[in-house]
mmCIF file of C-alpha atoms in Angstrom:
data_model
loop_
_atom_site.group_PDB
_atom_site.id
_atom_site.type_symbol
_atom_site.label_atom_id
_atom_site.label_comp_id
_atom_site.label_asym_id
_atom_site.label_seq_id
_atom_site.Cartn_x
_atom_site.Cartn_y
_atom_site.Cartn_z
ATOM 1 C CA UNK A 13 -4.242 -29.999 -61.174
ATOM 2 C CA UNK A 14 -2.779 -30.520 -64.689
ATOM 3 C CA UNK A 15 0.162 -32.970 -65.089
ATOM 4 C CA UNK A 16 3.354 -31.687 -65.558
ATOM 5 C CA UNK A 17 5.535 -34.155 -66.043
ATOM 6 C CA UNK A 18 6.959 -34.688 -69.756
ATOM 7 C CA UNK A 19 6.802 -38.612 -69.305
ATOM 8 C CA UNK A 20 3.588 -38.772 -67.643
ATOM 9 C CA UNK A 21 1.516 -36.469 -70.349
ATOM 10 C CA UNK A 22 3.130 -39.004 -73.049
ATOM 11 C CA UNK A 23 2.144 -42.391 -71.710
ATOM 12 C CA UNK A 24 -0.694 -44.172 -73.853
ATOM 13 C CA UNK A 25 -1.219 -45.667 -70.504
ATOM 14 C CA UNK A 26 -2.689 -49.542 -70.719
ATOM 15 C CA UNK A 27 -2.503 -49.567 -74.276
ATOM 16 C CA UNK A 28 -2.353 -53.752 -74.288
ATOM 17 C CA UNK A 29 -5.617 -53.242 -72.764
ATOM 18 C CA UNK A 30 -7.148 -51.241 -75.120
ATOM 19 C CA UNK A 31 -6.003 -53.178 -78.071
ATOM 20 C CA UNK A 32 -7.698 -56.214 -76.671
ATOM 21 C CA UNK A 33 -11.276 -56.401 -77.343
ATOM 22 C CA UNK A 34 -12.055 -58.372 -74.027
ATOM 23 C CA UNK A 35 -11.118 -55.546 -72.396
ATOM 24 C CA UNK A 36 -14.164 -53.035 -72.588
ATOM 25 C CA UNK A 37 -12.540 -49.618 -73.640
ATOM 26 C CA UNK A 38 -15.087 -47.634 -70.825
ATOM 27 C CA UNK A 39 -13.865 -49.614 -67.994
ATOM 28 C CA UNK A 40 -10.319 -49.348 -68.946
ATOM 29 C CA UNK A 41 -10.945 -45.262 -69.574
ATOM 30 C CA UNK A 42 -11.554 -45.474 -65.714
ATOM 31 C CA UNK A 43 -8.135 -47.270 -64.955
ATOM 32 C CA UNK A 44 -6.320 -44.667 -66.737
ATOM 33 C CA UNK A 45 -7.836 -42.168 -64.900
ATOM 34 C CA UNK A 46 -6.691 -44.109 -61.557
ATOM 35 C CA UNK A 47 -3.342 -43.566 -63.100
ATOM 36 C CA UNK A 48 -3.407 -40.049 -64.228
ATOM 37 C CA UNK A 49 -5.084 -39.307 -60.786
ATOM 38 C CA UNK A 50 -2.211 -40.767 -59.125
ATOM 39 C CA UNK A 51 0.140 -38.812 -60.862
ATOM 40 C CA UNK A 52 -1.382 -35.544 -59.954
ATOM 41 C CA UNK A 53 -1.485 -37.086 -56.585
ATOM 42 C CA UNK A 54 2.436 -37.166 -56.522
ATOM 43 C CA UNK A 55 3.139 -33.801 -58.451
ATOM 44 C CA UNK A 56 0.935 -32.601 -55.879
ATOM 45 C CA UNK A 57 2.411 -33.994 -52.310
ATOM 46 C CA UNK A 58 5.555 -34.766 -54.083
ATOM 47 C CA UNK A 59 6.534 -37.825 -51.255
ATOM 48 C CA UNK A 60 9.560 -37.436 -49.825
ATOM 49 C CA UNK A 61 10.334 -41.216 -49.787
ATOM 50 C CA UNK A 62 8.948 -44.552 -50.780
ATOM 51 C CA UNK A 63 6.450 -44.833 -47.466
ATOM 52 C CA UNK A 64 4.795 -42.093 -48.844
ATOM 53 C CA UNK A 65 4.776 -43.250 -52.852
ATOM 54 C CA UNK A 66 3.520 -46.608 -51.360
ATOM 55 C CA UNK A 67 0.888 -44.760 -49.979
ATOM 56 C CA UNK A 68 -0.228 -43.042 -52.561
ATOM 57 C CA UNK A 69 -0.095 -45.932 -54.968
ATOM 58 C CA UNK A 70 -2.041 -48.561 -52.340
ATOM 59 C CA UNK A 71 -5.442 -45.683 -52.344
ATOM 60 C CA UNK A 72 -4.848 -46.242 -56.175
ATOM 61 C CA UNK A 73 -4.310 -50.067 -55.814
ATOM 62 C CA UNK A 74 -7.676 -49.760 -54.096
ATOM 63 C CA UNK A 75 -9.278 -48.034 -56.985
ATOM 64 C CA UNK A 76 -8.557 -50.805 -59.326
ATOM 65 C CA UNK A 77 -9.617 -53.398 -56.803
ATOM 66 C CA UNK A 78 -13.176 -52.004 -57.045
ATOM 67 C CA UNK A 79 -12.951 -51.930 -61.212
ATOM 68 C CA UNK A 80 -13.317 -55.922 -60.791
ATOM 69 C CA UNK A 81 -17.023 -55.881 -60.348
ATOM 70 C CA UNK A 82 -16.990 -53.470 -64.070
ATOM 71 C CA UNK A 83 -14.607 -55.456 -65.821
ATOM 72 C CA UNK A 84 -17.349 -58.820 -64.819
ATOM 73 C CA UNK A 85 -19.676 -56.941 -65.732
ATOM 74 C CA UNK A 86 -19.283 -56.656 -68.655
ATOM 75 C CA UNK A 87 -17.687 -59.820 -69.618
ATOM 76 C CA UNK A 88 -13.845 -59.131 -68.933
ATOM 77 C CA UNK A 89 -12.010 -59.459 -66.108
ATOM 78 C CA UNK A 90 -7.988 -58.420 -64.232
ATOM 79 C CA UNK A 91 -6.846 -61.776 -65.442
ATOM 80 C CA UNK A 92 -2.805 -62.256 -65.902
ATOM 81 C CA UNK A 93 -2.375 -59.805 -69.196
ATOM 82 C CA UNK A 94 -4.299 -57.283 -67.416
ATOM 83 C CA UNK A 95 -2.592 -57.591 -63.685
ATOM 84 C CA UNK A 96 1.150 -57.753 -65.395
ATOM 85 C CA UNK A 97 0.006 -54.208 -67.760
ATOM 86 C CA UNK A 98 -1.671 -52.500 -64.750
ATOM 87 C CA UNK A 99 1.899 -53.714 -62.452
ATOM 88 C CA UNK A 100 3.943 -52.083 -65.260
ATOM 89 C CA UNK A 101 2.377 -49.104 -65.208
ATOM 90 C CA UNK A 102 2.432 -48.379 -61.875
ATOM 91 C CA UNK A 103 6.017 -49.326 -62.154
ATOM 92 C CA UNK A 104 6.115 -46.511 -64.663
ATOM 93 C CA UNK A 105 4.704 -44.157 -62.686
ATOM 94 C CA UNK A 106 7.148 -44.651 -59.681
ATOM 95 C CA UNK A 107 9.859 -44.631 -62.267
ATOM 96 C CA UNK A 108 9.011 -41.338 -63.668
ATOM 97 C CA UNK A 109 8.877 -39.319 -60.448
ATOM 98 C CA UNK A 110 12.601 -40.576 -59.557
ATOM 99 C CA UNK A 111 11.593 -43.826 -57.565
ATOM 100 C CA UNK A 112 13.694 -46.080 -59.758
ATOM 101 C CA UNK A 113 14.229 -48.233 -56.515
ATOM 102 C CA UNK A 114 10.036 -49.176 -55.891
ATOM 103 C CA UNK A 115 9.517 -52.321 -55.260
ATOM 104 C CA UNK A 116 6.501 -53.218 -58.099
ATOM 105 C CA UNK A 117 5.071 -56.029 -55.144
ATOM 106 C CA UNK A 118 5.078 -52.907 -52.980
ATOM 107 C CA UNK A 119 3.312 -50.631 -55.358
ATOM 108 C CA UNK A 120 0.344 -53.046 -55.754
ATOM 109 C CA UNK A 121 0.650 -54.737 -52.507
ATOM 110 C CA UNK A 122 -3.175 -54.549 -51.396
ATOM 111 C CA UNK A 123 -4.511 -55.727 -55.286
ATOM 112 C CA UNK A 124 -6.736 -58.705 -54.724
ATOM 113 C CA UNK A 125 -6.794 -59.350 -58.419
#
């Protein structure tokens, strides 16, 4: 399903990431997909209320969890820059489907990085 929201399509999502060399551009490709796979995730359930955004973004949460093993692999890793851009852009993403009041903790609650 093709993303229809305006803000969404936009978004150089993770861009810090990208313009950091310890970050290797084909492991970050896959986080962006996480995100852009959430999004069509919530165009298409559309949750009704922030129990079902949360879940939604914790099976996306997951996703990045298992990117850890990539990102050591090949010689990076979710360290602090890379946790606070991946928090904001979930934070984003709530934001731009009218959940202004998502708690970012919430979003990201079952990250272990």
């Amino acid at each position: 399903m093709p993303i229809s929201n305006a803000y969404v399509t936009g978004r150089p999502f993770l861009r810090a990431l990208y313009r950091s060399d310890y970050y290797p551009d084909h492991v970050v490709d896959r986080g962006r997909a996480i995100l852009l796979a959430l999004c069509a995730r919530i165009e298409a359930d559309r949750p009704a209320d922030l129990a079902g955004l949360y879940a939604l973004t914790h099976a996306a949460t997951e996703e990045f969890n298992d990117l850890q093993d990539e990102f050591g692999a090949a010689g990076s890793e979710i360290d602090t820059v890379a946790r606070d851009e991946i928090g904001g852009e979930f934070r984003f993403v709530a934001r731009a489907y009218g959940f202004a009041d998502a708690d970012v903790e919430e979003l990201i609650a079952p990250r272990d990085w």
